């Protein structure tokens, strides 16, 4: 039993889409941003979804700052890390979209025989 060429093309396109989505998810899952606080004593780790995944405090950091100052250090570092993770995520998404547009444009650029042919 043979599969109709249109059905095979649809199956191939679906398989390719699944692979591209899996690749994009892997790239997004790998995003980690670690931007230090203004003093450099606090380093959070934030993922692509803006979730705090880790927090490093240099030895003596809690003793060096008042409670409010420590909160400000931690929050500043988390904000910077979150912005960096968002930038990384945006780059991934723009790359995927740019690749998709280029692929579509490449397909559209190939005109069927005789279309746009001045001799016709």
PDB file of C-alpha atoms in Angstrom:
ATOM      1  CA  UNK A   1       0.000   0.000   0.000  1.00  0.00           C
ATOM      2  CA  UNK A   2       1.462   3.313  -1.037  1.00  0.00           C
ATOM      3  CA  UNK A   3       0.761   6.661   0.574  1.00  0.00           C
ATOM      4  CA  UNK A   4      -0.522   9.476  -1.573  1.00  0.00           C
ATOM      5  CA  UNK A   5       2.228  12.072  -2.197  1.00  0.00           C
ATOM      6  CA  UNK A   6       0.169  14.860  -0.600  1.00  0.00           C
ATOM      7  CA  UNK A   7      -0.354  12.775   2.537  1.00  0.00           C
ATOM      8  CA  UNK A   8       3.351  11.915   2.641  1.00  0.00           C
ATOM      9  CA  UNK A   9       4.251  15.592   2.264  1.00  0.00           C
ATOM     10  CA  UNK A  10       1.935  16.475   5.169  1.00  0.00           C
ATOM     11  CA  UNK A  11       3.445  13.725   7.329  1.00  0.00           C
ATOM     12  CA  UNK A  12       6.960  14.925   6.487  1.00  0.00           C
ATOM     13  CA  UNK A  13       6.024  18.520   7.299  1.00  0.00           C
ATOM     14  CA  UNK A  14       4.513  17.455  10.637  1.00  0.00           C
ATOM     15  CA  UNK A  15       7.643  15.458  11.506  1.00  0.00           C
ATOM     16  CA  UNK A  16       9.859  18.431  10.635  1.00  0.00           C
ATOM     17  CA  UNK A  17       7.691  20.740  12.744  1.00  0.00           C
ATOM     18  CA  UNK A  18       7.912  18.373  15.728  1.00  0.00           C
ATOM     19  CA  UNK A  19      11.721  18.337  15.407  1.00  0.00           C
ATOM     20  CA  UNK A  20      11.904  22.127  15.168  1.00  0.00           C
ATOM     21  CA  UNK A  21       9.661  22.566  18.205  1.00  0.00           C
ATOM     22  CA  UNK A  22      11.731  20.067  20.201  1.00  0.00           C
ATOM     23  CA  UNK A  23      14.927  21.897  19.230  1.00  0.00           C
ATOM     24  CA  UNK A  24      13.435  25.250  20.218  1.00  0.00           C
ATOM     25  CA  UNK A  25      12.261  23.845  23.577  1.00  0.00           C
ATOM     26  CA  UNK A  26      15.740  22.460  24.268  1.00  0.00           C
ATOM     27  CA  UNK A  27      17.290  25.840  23.520  1.00  0.00           C
ATOM     28  CA  UNK A  28      14.785  27.614  25.758  1.00  0.00           C
ATOM     29  CA  UNK A  29      15.241  25.066  28.560  1.00  0.00           C
ATOM     30  CA  UNK A  30      19.005  25.675  28.423  1.00  0.00           C
ATOM     31  CA  UNK A  31      18.680  29.433  29.012  1.00  0.00           C
ATOM     32  CA  UNK A  32      20.265  30.519  32.280  1.00  0.00           C
ATOM     33  CA  UNK A  33      21.103  34.073  33.271  1.00  0.00           C
ATOM     34  CA  UNK A  34      23.451  34.903  36.132  1.00  0.00           C
ATOM     35  CA  UNK A  35      23.882  38.651  36.559  1.00  0.00           C
ATOM     36  CA  UNK A  36      25.630  39.804  39.739  1.00  0.00           C
ATOM     37  CA  UNK A  37      24.282  42.423  42.108  1.00  0.00           C
ATOM     38  CA  UNK A  38      25.826  45.917  42.090  1.00  0.00           C
ATOM     39  CA  UNK A  39      28.337  44.850  44.760  1.00  0.00           C
ATOM     40  CA  UNK A  40      29.000  41.514  43.055  1.00  0.00           C
ATOM     41  CA  UNK A  41      28.257  39.570  46.235  1.00  0.00           C
ATOM     42  CA  UNK A  42      24.884  38.179  45.124  1.00  0.00           C
ATOM     43  CA  UNK A  43      24.450  36.072  41.978  1.00  0.00           C
ATOM     44  CA  UNK A  44      21.036  34.651  41.173  1.00  0.00           C
ATOM     45  CA  UNK A  45      20.321  32.177  38.400  1.00  0.00           C
ATOM     46  CA  UNK A  46      17.137  32.715  36.405  1.00  0.00           C
ATOM     47  CA  UNK A  47      15.713  30.530  33.637  1.00  0.00           C
ATOM     48  CA  UNK A  48      13.976  31.582  30.412  1.00  0.00           C
ATOM     49  CA  UNK A  49      10.606  31.741  32.136  1.00  0.00           C
ATOM     50  CA  UNK A  50      11.957  34.165  34.751  1.00  0.00           C
ATOM     51  CA  UNK A  51      12.032  31.581  37.528  1.00  0.00           C
ATOM     52  CA  UNK A  52      14.747  31.854  40.149  1.00  0.00           C
ATOM     53  CA  UNK A  53      16.631  28.538  39.990  1.00  0.00           C
ATOM     54  CA  UNK A  54      19.575  29.332  42.267  1.00  0.00           C
ATOM     55  CA  UNK A  55      20.939  32.082  44.474  1.00  0.00           C
ATOM     56  CA  UNK A  56      24.563  32.541  45.523  1.00  0.00           C
ATOM     57  CA  UNK A  57      25.553  34.816  48.393  1.00  0.00           C
ATOM     58  CA  UNK A  58      29.294  35.365  48.828  1.00  0.00           C
ATOM     59  CA  UNK A  59      30.582  34.557  52.307  1.00  0.00           C
ATOM     60  CA  UNK A  60      29.934  37.429  54.704  1.00  0.00           C
ATOM     61  CA  UNK A  61      27.303  39.072  52.482  1.00  0.00           C
ATOM     62  CA  UNK A  62      24.551  38.832  55.095  1.00  0.00           C
ATOM     63  CA  UNK A  63      26.849  40.458  57.687  1.00  0.00           C
ATOM     64  CA  UNK A  64      28.005  43.188  55.318  1.00  0.00           C
ATOM     65  CA  UNK A  65      24.554  44.631  54.568  1.00  0.00           C
ATOM     66  CA  UNK A  66      21.541  45.648  56.591  1.00  0.00           C
ATOM     67  CA  UNK A  67      18.357  43.708  55.902  1.00  0.00           C
ATOM     68  CA  UNK A  68      17.027  46.373  53.533  1.00  0.00           C
ATOM     69  CA  UNK A  69      20.363  46.678  51.714  1.00  0.00           C
ATOM     70  CA  UNK A  70      20.581  42.914  51.282  1.00  0.00           C
ATOM     71  CA  UNK A  71      17.057  42.804  49.878  1.00  0.00           C
ATOM     72  CA  UNK A  72      17.978  45.611  47.453  1.00  0.00           C
ATOM     73  CA  UNK A  73      21.113  43.700  46.348  1.00  0.00           C
ATOM     74  CA  UNK A  74      19.177  40.483  45.807  1.00  0.00           C
ATOM     75  CA  UNK A  75      16.309  42.192  43.990  1.00  0.00           C
ATOM     76  CA  UNK A  76      18.646  44.181  41.715  1.00  0.00           C
ATOM     77  CA  UNK A  77      20.517  41.022  40.757  1.00  0.00           C
ATOM     78  CA  UNK A  78      17.295  39.107  40.116  1.00  0.00           C
ATOM     79  CA  UNK A  79      15.922  41.947  37.966  1.00  0.00           C
ATOM     80  CA  UNK A  80      19.110  42.050  35.867  1.00  0.00           C
ATOM     81  CA  UNK A  81      19.171  38.278  35.519  1.00  0.00           C
ATOM     82  CA  UNK A  82      15.497  38.181  34.547  1.00  0.00           C
ATOM     83  CA  UNK A  83      16.073  40.835  31.872  1.00  0.00           C
ATOM     84  CA  UNK A  84      19.081  38.904  30.546  1.00  0.00           C
ATOM     85  CA  UNK A  85      17.088  35.653  30.432  1.00  0.00           C
ATOM     86  CA  UNK A  86      14.289  37.477  28.590  1.00  0.00           C
ATOM     87  CA  UNK A  87      16.821  38.784  26.046  1.00  0.00           C
ATOM     88  CA  UNK A  88      18.166  35.264  25.511  1.00  0.00           C
ATOM     89  CA  UNK A  89      14.623  33.955  25.059  1.00  0.00           C
ATOM     90  CA  UNK A  90      13.854  36.740  22.579  1.00  0.00           C
ATOM     91  CA  UNK A  91      16.961  35.913  20.540  1.00  0.00           C
ATOM     92  CA  UNK A  92      15.871  32.276  20.317  1.00  0.00           C
ATOM     93  CA  UNK A  93      12.364  33.243  19.242  1.00  0.00           C
ATOM     94  CA  UNK A  94      13.609  35.783  16.678  1.00  0.00           C
ATOM     95  CA  UNK A  95      16.002  33.204  15.258  1.00  0.00           C
ATOM     96  CA  UNK A  96      13.204  30.660  14.892  1.00  0.00           C
ATOM     97  CA  UNK A  97      10.891  33.223  13.286  1.00  0.00           C
ATOM     98  CA  UNK A  98      13.645  34.511  10.973  1.00  0.00           C
ATOM     99  CA  UNK A  99      14.474  30.942   9.921  1.00  0.00           C
ATOM    100  CA  UNK A 100      10.782  30.230   9.265  1.00  0.00           C
ATOM    101  CA  UNK A 101      10.337  33.412   7.220  1.00  0.00           C
ATOM    102  CA  UNK A 102      13.484  32.679   5.211  1.00  0.00           C
ATOM    103  CA  UNK A 103      12.278  29.162   4.531  1.00  0.00           C
ATOM    104  CA  UNK A 104       8.833  30.378   3.465  1.00  0.00           C
ATOM    105  CA  UNK A 105      10.313  33.139   1.309  1.00  0.00           C
ATOM    106  CA  UNK A 106      12.628  30.604  -0.272  1.00  0.00           C
ATOM    107  CA  UNK A 107       9.665  28.409  -1.151  1.00  0.00           C
ATOM    108  CA  UNK A 108       7.683  31.361  -2.521  1.00  0.00           C
ATOM    109  CA  UNK A 109      10.694  32.594  -4.448  1.00  0.00           C
ATOM    110  CA  UNK A 110      10.592  29.443  -6.534  1.00  0.00           C
ATOM    111  CA  UNK A 111       7.911  30.282  -9.077  1.00  0.00           C
ATOM    112  CA  UNK A 112       6.207  27.551 -11.015  1.00  0.00           C
ATOM    113  CA  UNK A 113       7.435  27.082 -14.560  1.00  0.00           C
ATOM    114  CA  UNK A 114       6.165  29.793 -16.861  1.00  0.00           C
ATOM    115  CA  UNK A 115       5.086  32.203 -14.122  1.00  0.00           C
ATOM    116  CA  UNK A 116       6.667  35.578 -14.652  1.00  0.00           C
ATOM    117  CA  UNK A 117       8.279  34.334 -17.883  1.00  0.00           C
ATOM    118  CA  UNK A 118       8.382  37.313 -20.297  1.00  0.00           C
ATOM    119  CA  UNK A 119       8.379  34.959 -23.278  1.00  0.00           C
ATOM    120  CA  UNK A 120       4.921  33.760 -22.329  1.00  0.00           C
TER     121      UNK A 120
END
